[in-house]
Tab-separated table of C-alpha atoms in Angstrom:
chain	number	residue	atom	x	y	z
A	1	HIS	CA	9.265	-4.604	22.939
A	2	ASP	CA	10.271	-6.218	20.521
A	3	LYS	CA	8.309	-9.792	21.061
A	4	ALA	CA	5.356	-7.830	21.717
A	5	GLN	CA	5.637	-5.743	17.841
A	6	SER	CA	6.183	-9.425	16.836
A	7	ILE	CA	2.822	-10.386	18.165
A	8	TYR	CA	1.908	-7.025	16.845
A	9	LEU	CA	2.548	-7.533	13.535
A	10	THR	CA	1.628	-10.839	13.439
A	11	ILE	CA	-1.733	-10.410	14.398
A	12	LEU	CA	-2.572	-7.116	12.615
A	13	PRO	CA	-4.482	-8.424	9.658
A	14	TYR	CA	-7.171	-9.778	11.927
A	15	PHE	CA	-7.738	-6.617	14.272
A	16	ASP	CA	-11.382	-6.245	12.955
A	17	ARG	CA	-12.285	-9.453	14.225
A	18	LEU	CA	-10.365	-10.390	16.605
A	19	ARG	CA	-11.354	-10.161	20.154
A	20	PHE	CA	-9.616	-10.872	23.766
A	21	TYR	CA	-11.281	-12.493	26.645
A	22	PRO	CA	-9.313	-12.845	30.473
A	23	LEU	CA	-8.874	-16.044	31.539
A	24	ILE	CA	-10.496	-17.252	34.559
A	25	CYS	CA	-7.820	-18.607	37.099
A	26	PRO	CA	-9.144	-20.201	40.561
A	27	SER	CA	-6.104	-18.494	42.629
A	28	PRO	CA	-4.383	-15.555	42.048
A	29	ALA	CA	-1.308	-16.661	39.256
A	30	THR	CA	2.048	-15.981	41.115
A	31	PRO	CA	5.551	-15.632	39.186
A	32	ILE	CA	7.786	-18.458	39.043
A	33	ASN	CA	11.273	-16.650	38.928
A	34	SER	CA	11.051	-12.856	38.873
A	35	SER	CA	14.902	-12.803	38.175
A	36	SER	CA	14.424	-14.743	34.896
A	37	ALA	CA	14.638	-12.552	31.716
A	38	ASP	CA	12.208	-14.731	30.438
A	39	VAL	CA	8.943	-14.140	32.474
A	40	ALA	CA	6.715	-11.457	31.509
A	41	THR	CA	5.884	-9.132	34.954
A	42	VAL	CA	3.422	-6.612	35.727
A	43	THR	CA	4.593	-3.112	36.756
A	44	LEU	CA	2.623	-0.256	38.430
A	45	ARG	CA	2.394	2.796	36.819
A	46	THR	CA	1.189	6.070	37.845
A	47	VAL	CA	-1.343	7.533	35.305
A	48	GLN	CA	0.999	10.008	34.248
A	49	GLN	CA	3.675	7.737	33.894
A	50	ALA	CA	1.489	5.575	31.375
A	51	LYS	CA	0.429	8.490	29.421
A	52	GLU	CA	3.904	9.815	28.662
A	53	SER	CA	5.058	6.565	28.010
A	54	LEU	CA	2.076	6.040	25.547
A	55	ALA	CA	2.226	9.691	24.050
A	56	ASP	CA	6.152	8.180	22.885
A	57	VAL	CA	4.818	5.335	20.659
A	58	GLU	CA	5.179	5.522	16.900
A	59	VAL	CA	4.438	3.621	14.416
A	60	PRO	CA	7.159	1.158	13.142
A	61	ARG	CA	8.724	2.297	9.552
A	62	MET	CA	7.449	-0.853	7.923
A	63	ILE	CA	4.048	-0.596	9.145
A	64	ALA	CA	3.919	3.410	7.837
A	65	ALA	CA	5.557	2.092	4.096
A	66	GLN	CA	3.038	-0.769	4.040
A	67	ARG	CA	0.296	1.953	4.779
A	68	GLU	CA	1.670	4.062	2.214
A	69	THR	CA	2.087	1.788	-0.284
A	70	LEU	CA	-1.850	0.097	0.275
A	71	LEU	CA	-3.433	3.570	0.399
A	72	VAL	CA	-1.191	5.713	-2.194
A	73	TRP	CA	0.673	4.370	-4.482
A	74	LEU	CA	-0.735	0.941	-5.311
A	75	PRO	CA	-4.154	3.312	-6.411
A	76	LEU	CA	-2.219	5.349	-8.514
A	77	TYR	CA	-0.567	2.010	-10.385
A	78	ASP	CA	-4.356	0.988	-10.757
A	79	ARG	CA	-5.418	4.144	-11.878
A	80	MET	CA	-2.228	4.209	-14.487
A	81	VAL	CA	-2.667	0.250	-15.555
A	82	ALA	CA	-6.024	0.639	-15.976
A	83	LEU	CA	-5.818	3.597	-18.564
A	84	PHE	CA	-3.740	1.588	-20.529
A	85	ALA	CA	-6.201	-1.082	-20.921
A	86	GLU	CA	-8.941	1.187	-21.754
A	87	THR	CA	-6.267	1.492	-25.184
A	88	TYR	CA	-6.243	-1.977	-26.156
A	89	GLN	CA	-6.773	-3.189	-30.010
A	90	ASN	CA	-5.737	-6.453	-31.818
A	91	ASP	CA	-4.327	-7.383	-28.453
A	92	TRP	CA	-2.023	-4.787	-28.039
A	93	PRO	CA	-2.185	-1.346	-25.742
A	94	CYS	CA	-1.473	2.023	-27.238
A	95	GLN	CA	-3.455	1.633	-30.084
A	96	SER	CA	-6.773	2.632	-29.670
A	97	TYR	CA	-7.419	5.832	-27.612
A	98	PRO	CA	-11.088	7.308	-25.535
A	99	PRO	CA	-11.840	10.882	-26.286
A	100	ASP	CA	-11.270	12.158	-22.648
A	101	TRP	CA	-7.997	9.602	-22.519
A	102	ASN	CA	-5.660	12.367	-22.137
A	103	ASP	CA	-7.563	14.375	-19.644
A	104	ARG	CA	-7.826	12.006	-17.455
A	105	ALA	CA	-4.053	11.095	-17.874
A	106	CYS	CA	-3.192	14.465	-17.223
A	107	ALA	CA	-5.003	14.612	-13.702
A	108	LEU	CA	-3.709	11.317	-13.054
A	109	LEU	CA	0.075	12.632	-13.316
A	110	ALA	CA	-1.119	15.531	-11.502
A	111	ASP	CA	-2.170	13.682	-8.533
A	112	LEU	CA	1.425	11.416	-8.479
A	113	GLN	CA	3.569	14.472	-8.717
A	114	GLN	CA	1.048	16.060	-5.786
A	115	GLN	CA	1.829	12.255	-3.772
A	116	LEU	CA	5.999	12.504	-4.234
A	117	LYS	CA	6.054	15.788	-2.364
A	118	VAL	CA	4.261	14.663	0.534
A	119	HIS	CA	5.270	10.587	0.655
A	120	SER	CA	8.716	9.854	0.699
A	121	LEU	CA	9.007	6.013	2.984
A	122	VAL	CA	8.613	3.890	-0.449
A	123	SER	CA	11.022	3.743	-3.273
A	124	ARG	CA	8.381	1.964	-5.655
A	125	PRO	CA	6.973	5.247	-7.433
A	126	ARG	CA	10.936	6.472	-7.699
A	127	ASP	CA	12.514	2.985	-9.162
A	128	ARG	CA	13.157	3.609	-12.821
A	129	LYS	CA	13.972	0.007	-13.299
A	130	GLY	CA	10.526	-0.226	-11.612
A	131	ASN	CA	6.904	-1.446	-13.910
A	132	PHE	CA	5.302	1.721	-11.977
A	133	HIS	CA	8.302	4.037	-13.668
A	134	VAL	CA	7.539	2.385	-16.882
A	135	LEU	CA	3.972	3.019	-16.944
A	136	SER	CA	3.900	6.688	-15.356
A	137	SER	CA	7.091	7.871	-17.425
A	138	ALA	CA	5.061	6.526	-20.751
A	139	LEU	CA	2.070	8.547	-19.496
A	140	THR	CA	4.405	11.751	-19.486
A	141	LEU	CA	4.844	11.316	-22.405
A	142	CYS	CA	1.735	10.396	-23.990
A	143	THR	CA	0.412	13.684	-22.616
A	144	GLU	CA	3.515	16.148	-23.529
A	145	LYS	CA	2.088	18.688	-25.979
A	146	GLY	CA	3.702	18.403	-29.596
A	147	LYS	CA	4.548	14.464	-29.039
A	148	GLY	CA	1.516	12.122	-27.508
A	149	PRO	CA	1.094	8.698	-27.425
A	150	SER	CA	2.618	8.221	-31.191
A	151	ALA	CA	5.881	9.486	-29.261
A	152	LEU	CA	5.910	6.314	-27.710
A	153	THR	CA	8.402	3.182	-29.184
A	154	GLY	CA	7.831	0.353	-29.813
A	155	ARG	CA	9.970	-1.369	-27.020
A	156	GLN	CA	7.860	0.967	-24.481
A	157	VAL	CA	4.758	-0.037	-25.951
A	158	GLY	CA	6.035	-3.800	-25.649
A	159	MET	CA	6.829	-3.261	-22.003
A	160	ILE	CA	3.533	-1.649	-21.162
A	161	ARG	CA	1.891	-4.689	-22.985
A	162	CYS	CA	3.616	-7.267	-20.587
A	163	ILE	CA	3.342	-5.242	-17.409
A	164	LEU	CA	-0.673	-5.637	-18.304
A	165	VAL	CA	-0.476	-9.232	-19.311
A	166	THR	CA	1.139	-10.025	-16.221
A	167	ILE	CA	-0.994	-8.145	-13.774
A	168	GLN	CA	-4.032	-9.875	-15.851
A	169	SER	CA	-2.789	-13.106	-15.672
A	170	LYS	CA	-1.979	-12.916	-11.728
A	171	ARG	CA	-4.662	-10.799	-10.330
A	172	GLY	CA	-6.817	-9.272	-13.398
A	173	LEU	CA	-6.793	-5.972	-14.504
A	174	PRO	CA	-8.051	-3.169	-12.486
A	175	GLN	CA	-12.284	-3.475	-12.122
A	176	SER	CA	-12.075	-7.063	-12.655
A	177	ALA	CA	-13.358	-8.751	-9.666
A	178	THR	CA	-10.430	-11.181	-8.456
A	179	HIS	CA	-8.487	-7.739	-8.777
A	180	LEU	CA	-11.206	-5.908	-6.467
A	181	LEU	CA	-11.149	-9.068	-4.199
A	182	ALA	CA	-7.243	-9.068	-3.456
A	183	ARG	CA	-7.268	-5.033	-3.322
A	184	GLU	CA	-10.261	-5.201	-1.179
A	185	HIS	CA	-8.317	-7.558	1.597
A	186	GLN	CA	-5.439	-5.437	1.637
A	187	SER	CA	-7.205	-2.483	2.688
A	188	ARG	CA	-8.638	-3.824	5.423
A	189	CYS	CA	-5.036	-4.669	6.504
A	190	ALA	CA	-3.898	-1.599	5.871
A	191	LEU	CA	-6.938	-0.048	8.039
A	192	GLY	CA	-5.931	-1.599	10.718
A	193	THR	CA	-5.801	-0.080	14.124
A	194	THR	CA	-2.061	1.157	14.455
A	195	VAL	CA	0.203	0.677	18.434
A	196	VAL	CA	-0.222	4.930	18.055
A	197	GLU	CA	-3.885	4.533	17.495
A	198	LEU	CA	-4.217	2.204	20.460
A	199	ALA	CA	-1.823	4.149	22.600
A	200	ARG	CA	-3.974	7.045	22.603
A	201	ALA	CA	-7.260	5.329	22.131
C-alpha cells in the first residue's frame, strides 16, 4: 500500500495527460518467487470484495490539506493581497482607498469566516505569526466601525508593504501574468483525480 501511495503522489501532477497502455508479452508472466515479499502478486477477489475494499479508500490527509490550501486559502489570500495592492500611493500601501474598497473588504472577511467554520485541515490561516493573519487582521481593523484604515500602525503598514513586495518579486501580484501562470499550474494539481475518485469511478 505504501509503495502504491508513493507512486500515486509522484504521478498526481501529471494525471491530466498521463496514459497507461499494456505491454505485449509473447508468453504469460509467471512469478519468480511467490514467497518473496518484494514480488508483486495478483490476488483474485469477488466483485463484492473489491467494491467493499474500494469503498474504504480515503484521501490521504496530506493530499486533502493540499487541496484545501489550493482551492480555499490561496484564493482568499490572493484577494487580500489584491485589495491592499489597490491602496498603493507613492510606493506605500494603505495610502489611498477606492470608494467600494470597504464593502469588498467586508465581503472578503465574511467569506473568510465562513471557510474557517468549514475547513480545518490547514493551520496557515490560524497562524498568528504568518502573513495570512497579518493581512486578515489588518483588513479587520480597516473595516471596524469607528476605526478604519487610519487605525493601522506604521509597523502594520510596513509589514503589509514587505509582504506585497516579496510576493511581487517571487511570482507577481494577483492578476499579473506570472501570478496567473503559477496559480493555473497549482489549480491543475489540486483538481487532479484523487484516490477516492479513482476507487469509485
